Amino acid sequence: MTAAEEQARRELIAKAKPVDVPRPVLITGDKDFHWVTEKICGIVEGKTPLWWWVLFLIAAVCASFTLFGLTWLVSTGVGVWGLASPVNWGWAIVNFVFWIGIGHAGTLISAILCLLRQKWRTSINRAAEAMTIFAVVCAGIFPLFHVGRVWFAWWLFPLPNSNWIWPQFRSPLEWDVFAVSTYGTVSVLFWYMGLIPDLGTMRDRALKRGKWLANKAYGIFAMGWRNSNRHWRNYEMAYLLLAGLSTPLVLSVHTIVSFDFAASNLPGWHTTIFPPYFVAGAIFSGFGMVLTLMLPLRAVFGLHNLITQYHIDCMTKIILATGSMVGYAYAMEFFIAWYGANPYEGFAFINRAFGQYAWAYYIMIGCNVISPQLFWFKKIRENAWLVWIICGFVNIGMWFERFVITVTSLANDFLPSSWGYYSPTIIDIFTFFGTFGIFTVLFLLFVRFLPMMPMGELKAVMPQADGHGHGSGTQGQGVPEKGGHH
Amino acid sequence: MADEKKKALYCLLATFSKTPEFFEATGKVRDAGFKKWDTFTPFPVHGLDAQMGVGRSKVPLFTFCGGVFGFCLGMLITWYMNGLDYPLIVGGKPFWSPVYPFPVMYELTILNAAFGTLLGMFVMNMLPRHNHPLFEYKDFLRSSDDTFFIVIETADPKFKREETEAFLKEIGAEEIHAVEA
């Protein structure tokens, strides 16, 4: 830049009078680095609270329902699931899509918000990623067992089977195998890599406290992490790359799940809006679940300085946005059913709203379209109880969405002579409610044994983390990008 | 100062508690021309790589190789299994085309690229390594809590005990420890 150009630039800046826009403080209460370490590690190192044992016991009993349901299924046959002509896909696929959807917020927070440099993600990403993994575990149960003879499930993998018959890659169900297993695996890798520095901290602290076993256990998984900048350099690059890889992945997983429906020719299913609509719905329900989990944890562990009102605001606004997208998709399905002038398609949608499953349809509309609209109001966003209740509605509504899509199309297809009404059996209900127990058990173990928030990342968004001393006052601002101005 | 056991001196370790001071000091160590040195921070400090004069990470190379391998693997298995070894026409689709099984290649690309990334991070960091002289330092824990370290190893060609210690003091070290291992 020549001197004249520099002069012109200065004049322009003087004329524009740029204002220092204050950014919301991400960690309130004027805390220091040591406080963060003590707070996060303290949750793991402290005595196990009584409520934890109570919840764990209840969750474990609930989880045994799934075990019971699956044992019954394997010993009797897949017929115990209430799947019969014409509804050959019922709760199994509904629950699968529901749980996979729950997982999406975790990946969204860790990947897409990372790429978009949303620094508020740091307080919630670890727990959200854990939620993702546990949700995928719950989701995997259903397709695995719906094949009936579960000991042959490995036929889905590209392995030579006894008759030398290979999997058939033209089927969306086979794509699902790849999509979901890749999603689960990459989520675990991402989560684990993010944990390594914190596991190193836990290892060192365990040594200091004389806990030999904890030191060894954390030490093995910390892989000898040393907080060296030469480590951080590769770690940060790997983190960024994994975020970049997970971003198309999170969009593709639910897209491919939606192909299970959209690649068919059944009225109500073959709509091209399914991929984006499923992805938006998944993020919607995922954020609902993140808040459902994080609000109680915030209250119990006193994490109000780390999960601030600003965090809740951000998440509720995402729920509002994705909820509106879902509402738009519902409307657009109706519009296209009419505009496409296909009588079967038209009937499928009229039947959804006014047929025998109308009750489910209106639960879905009420929970997914109407209830998130309350988040327009600041007063409601600021009331933790109301936020928590609305998030509960979101979770319920999204389950009903999958139910409506799956069941209404199958129960009333082309020929009225083959119509039917589907009801789940008690085994269906047991198996599904048990998965909430499995999810809770895993989540409680996570909260008890692993640092719930990434300490390194939290410290990096504090004002005193800035190497140039720019950070004081307005947090998250003035932190130079990598390799900047040197 | 460290206790007087007769172990070999591994490094001098300087501590800092404020990021800006540490950041400035890092630049001075770089300018002084040390080779075998490192910094330890509780979180990734932005801009520190340039300040230390270390280049760009090589991890993307591993990611790329993993991705290419995954894509080719997806192509190969779908072609071999559905096109060559067990050809079967389903839904009027061809025996094999790169289009219909695309999700398989797509997912395998991402899967292998992710494994490549993680592997790359471990390889470039020379991990796992569960023993290291620095673990012998009794307050090593502070590097993951709230303290920044600058470590200059004795193996550095410019290392001279007294001079290096004076230098670290001069650039603003709050404490200086000799780590033996």
XYZ file of C-alpha atoms in Angstrom:
667
model
C 0.000 0.000 0.000
C 1.448 3.350 -0.993
C 1.481 6.303 1.351
C -1.316 8.012 -0.611
C -3.488 4.923 -0.442
C -2.824 4.593 3.248
C -3.790 8.225 3.709
C -7.012 7.714 1.723
C -7.848 4.672 3.797
C -7.367 6.555 7.031
C -9.579 9.380 5.796
C -12.270 6.920 4.807
C -12.147 5.257 8.203
C -12.307 8.662 9.910
C -15.339 9.556 7.830
C -17.141 6.299 8.465
C -16.462 6.478 12.225
C -16.659 2.726 12.800
C -18.213 1.938 16.135
C -16.875 -0.810 18.316
C -19.930 -3.032 18.427
C -19.887 -4.729 21.811
C -20.342 -8.446 21.596
C -22.175 -10.397 24.238
C -19.992 -11.653 27.025
C -19.686 -15.423 26.667
C -18.440 -16.228 30.145
C -19.981 -13.912 32.665
C -18.889 -13.006 36.172
C -15.352 -11.828 35.325
C -13.841 -15.278 35.823
C -10.257 -16.375 35.271
C -8.761 -19.450 33.612
C -8.320 -21.272 36.889
C -12.001 -20.885 37.721
C -12.955 -22.629 34.473
C -10.652 -25.566 35.221
C -11.937 -25.915 38.752
C -15.575 -25.612 37.739
C -15.507 -28.182 34.945
C -13.160 -30.653 36.616
C -14.975 -30.195 39.919
C -18.119 -31.747 38.466
C -16.207 -34.936 37.678
C -13.964 -34.981 40.738
C -16.586 -34.181 43.348
C -18.662 -36.694 45.251
C -21.428 -38.348 43.237
C -24.608 -36.470 44.124
C -27.607 -38.361 45.384
C -29.853 -37.216 42.525
C -27.388 -38.787 40.132
C -27.833 -42.208 41.730
C -31.612 -41.822 41.801
C -31.770 -40.821 38.147
C -29.288 -43.479 37.172
C -31.327 -46.169 38.843
C -34.563 -45.027 37.220
C -32.877 -44.756 33.831
C -31.307 -48.194 34.187
C -34.692 -49.746 34.974
C -36.172 -47.921 31.995
C -33.298 -49.125 29.776
C -34.085 -52.704 30.717
C -37.435 -52.265 28.922
C -35.566 -52.167 25.633
C -33.617 -55.239 26.605
C -36.865 -56.973 27.441
C -38.522 -55.858 24.194
C -35.606 -56.988 22.083
C -35.305 -60.320 23.844
C -38.989 -60.895 23.222
C -38.588 -59.923 19.581
C -35.596 -62.154 18.930
C -37.093 -65.140 20.717
C -40.521 -64.791 19.099
C -40.149 -63.064 15.755
C -40.457 -59.597 14.314
C -44.256 -59.990 14.222
C -44.440 -58.840 17.845
C -43.869 -55.299 16.571
C -47.385 -54.765 15.221
C -46.115 -54.397 11.683
C -48.566 -55.973 9.274
C -49.958 -55.244 5.844
C -50.568 -52.487 4.851
C -48.372 -50.738 7.441
C -45.119 -52.645 7.191
C -43.107 -49.760 8.565
C -44.256 -48.488 11.889
C -42.615 -47.504 15.128
C -39.344 -49.101 14.061
C -38.609 -46.564 11.356
C -40.344 -43.741 13.241
C -38.078 -44.229 16.242
C -35.017 -44.634 14.070
C -35.604 -41.354 12.232
C -36.522 -39.640 15.498
C -33.322 -40.621 17.279
C -31.083 -39.900 14.296
C -32.682 -36.475 14.105
C -31.980 -35.814 17.782
C -28.320 -36.310 17.087
C -28.075 -33.598 14.504
C -27.798 -30.588 16.771
C -24.606 -31.999 18.240
C -22.892 -32.184 14.894
C -24.343 -28.866 13.854
C -22.954 -27.190 16.955
C -19.558 -28.814 16.691
C -19.140 -28.489 12.936
C -21.247 -25.868 11.222
C -21.148 -23.334 14.061
C -17.393 -23.900 14.277
C -16.975 -23.041 10.600
C -19.228 -20.025 11.050
C -17.017 -18.898 13.967
C -19.904 -18.855 16.431
C -17.930 -18.709 19.643
C -20.945 -19.349 21.849
C -20.877 -22.975 20.752
C -17.952 -23.726 23.074
C -20.087 -23.974 26.202
C -22.424 -26.559 24.792
C -20.592 -28.462 22.082
C -19.110 -31.256 24.209
C -22.426 -32.242 25.771
C -24.232 -31.861 22.452
C -21.737 -34.149 20.727
C -22.162 -36.698 23.486
C -25.900 -36.445 22.941
C -25.333 -37.119 19.234
C -23.398 -40.292 19.863
C -25.890 -41.635 22.388
C -28.789 -40.786 20.088
C -27.130 -42.686 17.238
C -26.722 -45.665 19.562
C -30.462 -45.583 20.281
C -31.288 -45.063 16.616
C -29.170 -47.998 15.479
C -31.158 -50.480 17.560
C -34.268 -50.180 15.392
C -32.988 -50.865 11.863
C -30.702 -53.513 13.305
C -33.567 -55.445 14.861
C -36.192 -54.748 12.211
C -34.400 -57.152 9.887
C -35.915 -59.903 12.040
C -33.111 -62.404 12.115
C -30.664 -60.005 13.679
C -27.776 -62.451 13.499
C -27.824 -61.942 9.734
C -27.584 -58.157 9.989
C -23.987 -58.372 8.821
C -25.337 -59.145 5.354
C -25.809 -55.407 5.052
C -22.065 -54.922 5.236
C -19.953 -55.316 2.139
C -18.673 -58.706 3.181
C -18.940 -61.914 1.209
C -21.747 -63.930 2.750
C -22.239 -67.662 2.736
C -23.952 -67.641 -0.654
C -21.444 -65.196 -2.083
C -24.216 -62.662 -2.571
C -23.130 -59.054 -2.202
C -25.168 -56.169 -0.806
C -27.266 -54.333 -3.330
C -26.118 -50.754 -3.561
C -29.101 -49.512 -5.546
C -31.268 -49.474 -2.437
C -31.576 -46.409 -0.181
C -31.630 -48.777 2.779
C -28.123 -49.884 1.901
C -27.088 -46.218 1.606
C -28.468 -45.780 5.109
C -26.071 -48.392 6.422
C -23.152 -46.379 5.107
C -24.601 -43.006 6.065
C -25.490 -43.898 9.631
C -22.374 -45.924 10.395
C -20.175 -43.178 8.950
C -22.092 -40.574 10.912
C -21.720 -42.500 14.144
C -18.032 -43.185 13.573
C -17.086 -39.643 12.558
C -19.073 -38.248 15.499
C -17.115 -40.464 17.869
C -13.786 -39.465 16.282
C -14.646 -35.782 16.478
C -15.817 -36.047 20.041
C -12.810 -38.050 21.121
C -10.351 -35.708 19.502
C -11.976 -32.744 21.211
C -11.660 -34.585 24.519
C -7.929 -35.306 24.294
C -6.628 -32.038 25.837
C -9.187 -32.227 28.643
C -8.350 -35.861 29.285
C -4.745 -34.700 29.677
C -5.903 -32.212 32.309
C -7.919 -34.878 34.107
C -4.892 -37.172 34.031
C -2.618 -34.580 35.603
C -5.164 -33.596 38.202
C -5.803 -37.218 39.146
C -2.060 -37.651 39.710
C -1.980 -34.603 41.942
C -4.910 -35.907 43.959
C -3.271 -39.302 44.287
C -5.935 -41.161 42.327
C -3.826 -43.789 40.678
C -6.548 -45.568 38.745
C -8.110 -42.383 37.394
C -4.663 -41.172 36.387
C -4.020 -44.340 34.382
C -7.508 -44.420 32.869
C -7.492 -40.818 31.708
C -3.825 -41.125 30.810
C -4.367 -43.969 28.363
C -6.979 -42.012 26.446
C -5.123 -38.697 26.687
C -2.420 -40.295 24.513
C 0.335 -38.319 26.183
C -1.104 -34.928 25.324
C 1.166 -32.133 26.575
C -0.520 -28.800 25.687
C 2.481 -27.953 23.548
C 1.773 -25.326 20.962
C 3.213 -27.684 18.383
C 0.436 -30.062 19.432
C -2.248 -27.416 19.454
C -1.251 -26.389 15.958
C -1.973 -29.808 14.483
C -4.921 -30.286 16.786
C -6.585 -27.082 15.651
C -6.015 -27.918 12.003
C -7.441 -31.403 12.531
C -10.389 -29.932 14.416
C -11.122 -27.534 11.594
C -10.858 -30.311 9.027
C -13.153 -32.593 10.999
C -15.633 -29.723 11.262
C -15.380 -29.288 7.509
C -15.912 -33.010 6.958
C -18.811 -33.242 9.378
C -20.686 -30.378 7.779
C -21.548 -32.172 4.530
C -21.968 -35.309 6.616
C -24.671 -33.888 8.877
C -26.566 -32.697 5.830
C -26.145 -35.984 3.997
C -27.194 -38.316 6.810
C -30.706 -37.080 7.129
C -30.911 -36.533 3.380
C -30.125 -40.197 2.878
C -32.548 -41.158 5.641
C -35.175 -39.157 3.764
C -34.274 -41.084 0.585
C -35.690 -44.169 2.286
C -39.008 -42.452 1.728
C -38.373 -40.094 -1.158
C -36.971 -42.749 -3.510
C -40.256 -44.655 -3.370
C -43.416 -43.966 -5.346
C -45.902 -43.982 -2.505
C -48.183 -40.915 -2.311
C -46.959 -38.566 0.366
C -43.425 -39.907 0.263
C -41.891 -39.194 -3.108
C -41.603 -35.468 -2.515
C -38.356 -33.781 -3.454
C -38.659 -31.450 -0.483
C -37.870 -34.337 1.864
C -34.073 -33.957 2.112
C -33.972 -30.284 3.204
C -37.160 -30.708 5.210
C -35.765 -33.691 7.091
C -32.488 -31.891 7.771
C -34.274 -28.788 9.095
C -36.503 -30.981 11.251
C -33.515 -32.871 12.584
C -31.721 -29.699 13.618
C -34.965 -28.457 15.131
C -35.462 -31.523 17.281
C -31.742 -31.751 18.072
C -31.648 -28.257 19.510
C -34.831 -29.030 21.404
C -33.033 -31.962 23.018
C -29.858 -29.949 23.708
C -31.890 -27.436 25.685
C -33.913 -30.171 27.353
C -30.643 -31.601 28.669
C -28.595 -28.470 29.255
C -31.134 -26.416 31.193
C -31.385 -28.910 34.072
C -27.605 -29.433 34.079
C -27.094 -25.683 34.214
C -29.386 -25.451 37.192
C -27.960 -28.439 39.056
C -24.273 -27.652 38.583
C -24.665 -23.863 38.725
C -23.283 -23.273 35.246
C -25.000 -19.940 34.790
C -21.725 -18.177 34.047
C -20.953 -20.602 31.239
C -24.387 -21.179 29.727
C -25.712 -17.657 29.786
C -28.985 -16.182 28.650
C -27.195 -15.329 25.410
C -26.567 -19.036 24.757
C -30.194 -19.865 25.405
C -31.260 -16.999 23.158
C -29.088 -18.278 20.312
C -30.442 -21.798 20.614
C -34.079 -20.767 20.888
C -33.658 -18.587 17.813
C -32.291 -21.554 15.899
C -35.294 -23.569 17.060
C -37.557 -20.758 15.891
C -35.857 -20.605 12.498
C -35.829 -24.347 11.875
C -39.349 -24.708 13.265
C -40.510 -22.148 10.731
C -38.692 -24.040 7.980
C -40.499 -27.190 9.017
C -43.799 -25.301 8.982
C -42.978 -24.022 5.510
C -42.260 -27.569 4.365
C -45.628 -28.766 5.662
C -47.366 -25.998 3.742
C -45.333 -26.619 0.620
C -46.183 -30.333 0.645
C -49.844 -29.414 0.574
C -49.324 -26.863 -2.131
C -47.400 -29.253 -4.368
C -49.913 -32.035 -3.762
C -52.572 -29.718 -5.170
C -50.384 -28.066 -7.809
C -49.008 -31.406 -9.014
C -52.569 -32.476 -9.842
C -51.901 -36.088 -8.877
C -55.120 -37.337 -7.275
C -53.346 -39.934 -5.108
C -50.892 -37.360 -3.816
C -53.722 -34.905 -3.212
C -55.687 -37.501 -1.303
C -52.685 -38.488 0.826
C -52.403 -34.953 2.150
C -56.111 -34.315 2.622
C -56.187 -37.618 4.475
C -53.291 -36.595 6.704
C -55.113 -33.510 7.882
C -58.643 -34.895 8.034
C -58.364 -38.693 7.979
C -58.090 -41.268 10.702
C -54.698 -39.995 11.867
C -55.732 -36.343 12.026
C -55.131 -36.379 15.790
C -51.452 -37.131 15.200
C -51.284 -34.516 12.488
C -52.558 -31.774 14.780
C -50.242 -32.771 17.611
C -47.460 -32.406 15.065
C -48.642 -28.989 13.845
C -49.266 -27.747 17.369
C -45.885 -28.819 18.701
C -43.685 -28.100 15.681
C -45.221 -25.101 13.988
C -47.115 -23.222 16.658
C -45.173 -23.784 19.891
C -41.736 -22.580 18.637
C -43.337 -19.350 17.427
C -43.520 -18.372 21.092
C -39.760 -17.849 20.896
C -40.351 -14.590 19.091
C -40.986 -13.133 22.523
C -37.988 -12.158 24.602
C -39.910 -12.685 27.836
C -40.470 -16.322 26.937
C -36.853 -16.861 25.858
C -35.757 -15.521 29.230
C -37.921 -17.899 31.208
C -35.945 -21.116 31.583
C -38.998 -23.124 32.596
C -41.012 -22.056 29.564
C -38.061 -22.709 27.257
C -37.712 -26.159 28.744
C -41.413 -26.945 28.332
C -41.521 -25.715 24.742
C -38.440 -27.826 23.974
C -40.344 -30.783 25.351
C -43.137 -30.020 22.905
C -40.587 -29.834 20.099
C -39.324 -33.318 20.929
C -42.842 -34.708 21.063
C -43.852 -32.947 17.866
C -40.913 -34.261 15.926
C -41.674 -37.808 16.930
C -45.214 -37.311 15.679
C -43.935 -35.846 12.434
C -42.128 -39.078 11.634
C -45.169 -41.044 12.717
C -47.474 -39.037 10.461
C -45.176 -39.356 7.453
C -44.636 -43.077 7.886
C -48.016 -44.325 8.926
C -50.514 -42.166 7.052
C -48.988 -42.913 3.670
C -48.869 -46.642 4.278
C -52.249 -47.050 5.940
C -54.169 -45.407 3.092
C -52.356 -45.947 -0.187
C -53.669 -46.498 -3.741
C -56.394 -49.099 -3.157
C -59.081 -48.502 -0.520
C -59.541 -52.290 -0.328
C -56.113 -52.635 1.225
C -56.377 -49.850 3.764
C -55.865 -50.465 7.439
C -55.278 -48.863 10.790
C -51.969 -49.275 12.540
C -51.455 -49.492 16.274
C -48.215 -50.278 18.062
C -48.023 -53.303 20.322
C -46.918 -53.246 23.922
C -43.524 -54.560 22.782
C -43.157 -51.575 20.445
C -43.917 -49.234 23.298
C -41.564 -50.986 25.721
C -38.702 -51.013 23.254
C -39.068 -47.349 22.417
C -39.436 -46.057 25.964
C -36.473 -48.164 26.966
C -34.271 -46.254 24.546
C -34.837 -43.109 26.613
C -33.416 -45.077 29.518
C -30.381 -46.119 27.482
C -29.858 -42.537 26.394
C -30.149 -41.230 29.944
C -27.834 -43.882 31.378
C -25.160 -43.032 28.821
C -25.593 -39.309 29.324
C -25.384 -39.602 33.106
C -22.189 -41.617 32.807
C -20.797 -38.951 30.499
C -21.608 -36.168 32.954
C -20.032 -38.115 35.798
C -16.796 -39.235 34.171
C -15.867 -36.756 31.464
C -15.453 -32.990 31.491
C -18.764 -31.645 30.275
C -17.361 -28.615 28.495
C -14.129 -28.188 26.529
C -11.946 -26.241 28.939
C -9.385 -25.180 26.358
C -12.033 -23.747 24.078
C -13.804 -21.978 26.927
C -10.569 -20.332 27.995
C -9.868 -19.294 24.422
C -13.049 -17.201 24.259
C -12.255 -15.331 27.474
C -11.001 -11.756 27.091
C -7.674 -12.418 28.770
C -6.930 -15.147 26.199
C -6.005 -12.640 23.549
C -2.288 -12.478 22.889
C -2.445 -8.798 21.985
C -4.327 -7.599 25.026
C -7.252 -6.519 22.845
C -9.756 -8.689 24.534
C -10.542 -6.691 27.640
C -14.087 -5.458 27.894
C -15.743 -6.945 24.863
C -15.399 -10.643 24.737
C -14.972 -12.659 21.602
C -13.733 -9.580 19.860
C -10.351 -8.570 18.646
C -8.965 -12.088 18.800
C -6.648 -12.204 15.809
C -7.099 -15.025 13.356
C -4.360 -17.538 12.890
C -1.167 -15.997 11.577
C -2.808 -12.602 11.404
C -0.903 -9.309 11.240
C 2.619 -10.495 11.817
C 15.066 -24.374 41.532
C 14.915 -28.078 41.052
C 16.222 -30.488 43.636
C 19.864 -31.461 43.391
C 19.557 -35.090 42.326
C 22.094 -36.081 39.736
C 19.868 -36.330 36.710
C 20.628 -34.754 33.389
C 19.168 -31.325 32.846
C 16.428 -31.497 30.194
C 15.306 -27.931 29.847
C 14.692 -24.561 31.387
C 11.043 -23.821 31.875
C 9.782 -20.261 32.182
C 6.253 -19.495 33.332
C 3.954 -16.625 32.441
C 0.474 -15.924 33.705
C -0.686 -13.230 31.272
C -1.316 -13.934 27.632
C 0.026 -10.684 26.123
C 3.323 -10.875 28.061
C 3.712 -14.515 27.100
C 2.906 -13.703 23.491
C 5.560 -10.974 23.353
C 8.136 -13.176 25.058
C 7.520 -15.932 22.519
C 8.439 -13.558 19.713
C 11.658 -12.688 21.497
C 12.661 -16.337 21.862
C 12.026 -16.818 18.153
C 14.129 -13.770 17.290
C 16.942 -14.972 19.535
C 17.292 -17.908 17.154
C 16.594 -20.883 19.419
C 15.799 -24.129 17.644
C 14.813 -26.735 20.263
C 12.150 -24.916 22.188
C 8.408 -24.969 22.620
C 5.546 -23.216 24.302
C 2.829 -24.778 26.449
C -0.579 -23.192 26.796
C -3.882 -24.182 28.433
C -5.706 -23.344 25.204
C -4.707 -22.657 21.605
C -3.515 -19.042 21.534
C -4.356 -17.488 18.212
C -1.454 -16.193 16.222
C 1.054 -18.114 18.319
C 2.221 -20.277 15.418
C 3.390 -17.245 13.495
C 4.862 -15.824 16.668
C 6.873 -19.007 17.170
C 7.796 -19.088 13.520
C 6.368 -22.552 12.907
C 4.751 -23.231 9.552
C 1.421 -24.582 8.479
C 0.301 -27.934 9.815
C 0.682 -30.948 7.519
C -2.515 -32.635 8.736
C -4.530 -31.733 5.578
C -2.251 -33.996 3.557
C -3.451 -36.984 5.581
C -7.053 -35.868 5.207
C -6.693 -35.603 1.452
C -5.079 -39.023 1.100
C -7.787 -40.557 3.307
C -10.528 -38.949 1.240
C -9.107 -40.072 -2.092
C -8.624 -43.576 -0.753
C -12.215 -43.663 0.524
C -13.648 -42.462 -2.752
C -11.697 -45.026 -4.771
C -12.665 -47.744 -2.297
C -16.349 -46.871 -2.725
C -16.041 -46.940 -6.500
C -14.197 -50.233 -6.388
C -16.532 -52.121 -4.076
C -19.744 -51.003 -5.769
C -18.344 -51.802 -9.195
C -16.948 -55.163 -8.143
C -19.915 -56.314 -6.070
C -22.827 -55.058 -8.181
C -21.221 -54.769 -11.601
C -18.764 -57.621 -11.933
C -19.104 -60.376 -9.361
C -22.862 -60.431 -8.871
C -24.541 -58.400 -11.606
C -28.267 -58.024 -11.065
C -30.687 -55.612 -12.638
C -32.881 -53.884 -10.074
C -35.393 -51.172 -10.923
C -34.051 -50.836 -14.456
C -30.820 -49.377 -13.171
C -27.589 -50.304 -14.940
C -25.290 -53.051 -13.638
C -22.982 -50.343 -12.492
C -22.752 -46.620 -12.903
C -21.001 -44.078 -10.717
C -24.338 -42.368 -10.120
C -26.704 -44.718 -8.287
C -24.337 -45.829 -5.531
C -22.973 -42.321 -5.077
C -23.954 -42.093 -1.387
C -21.636 -45.037 -0.731
C -18.613 -43.278 -2.229
C -19.579 -40.032 -0.573
C -19.796 -41.572 2.871
C -16.615 -43.606 2.454
C -14.772 -40.462 1.324
C -15.786 -38.646 4.489
C -15.180 -41.650 6.727
C -11.659 -42.251 5.477
C -10.822 -38.561 5.388
C -11.872 -38.326 9.045
C -9.690 -41.285 9.981
C -6.877 -39.707 7.972
C -7.306 -36.455 9.893
C -7.167 -38.111 13.286
C -4.207 -40.244 12.217
C -2.533 -37.136 10.826
C -2.984 -35.311 14.114
C -1.397 -38.200 16.016
C 1.443 -38.707 13.547
C 2.331 -35.018 13.301
C 2.236 -34.652 17.082
C 4.186 -37.876 17.543
C 1.476 -39.220 19.842
C 0.741 -41.437 21.645
C 3.733 -40.852 23.838
C 2.986 -41.572 27.446
C 6.441 -40.724 28.769
C 8.090 -37.385 28.393
C 10.696 -35.542 30.444
C 8.265 -32.699 31.034
C 5.882 -35.014 32.862
C 8.600 -35.183 35.523
C 8.052 -31.525 36.326
C 5.869 -31.539 39.400
C 3.769 -28.554 38.373
C 3.262 -29.640 34.780
C -0.462 -29.536 35.556
C -0.375 -25.749 35.474
C 0.087 -25.770 31.712
C -3.469 -27.066 31.357
C -4.821 -24.756 34.008
C -3.839 -21.104 33.802
C -0.110 -20.827 33.181
C 1.913 -20.482 30.000
C 5.317 -22.129 29.684
C 8.231 -21.388 27.442
C 10.565 -24.358 27.394
C 14.097 -24.199 26.017
C 15.767 -27.585 25.825
C 19.387 -28.231 26.678
C 19.646 -29.910 23.291
C 19.382 -26.510 21.640
C 22.696 -25.464 20.084
C 22.384 -22.010 21.627
C 21.610 -23.308 25.094
C 23.941 -22.114 27.846
C 22.553 -22.537 31.333
C 23.328 -19.124 32.794
C 22.853 -17.087 29.645
C 19.560 -18.746 28.766
C 18.309 -18.271 32.277
C 19.227 -14.596 32.169
C 17.575 -14.312 28.778
C 14.334 -15.849 30.048
C 14.368 -13.493 33.007
C 14.915 -10.576 30.660
C 11.912 -11.403 28.473
C 9.649 -11.370 31.496
C 9.488 -14.915 32.894
C 7.783 -14.971 36.261
C 9.425 -18.178 37.448
C 12.191 -20.249 35.949
C 12.518 -23.940 36.693
C 15.170 -26.386 35.674
C 13.518 -29.656 34.645
C 15.672 -32.737 34.976
C 14.932 -36.116 33.537
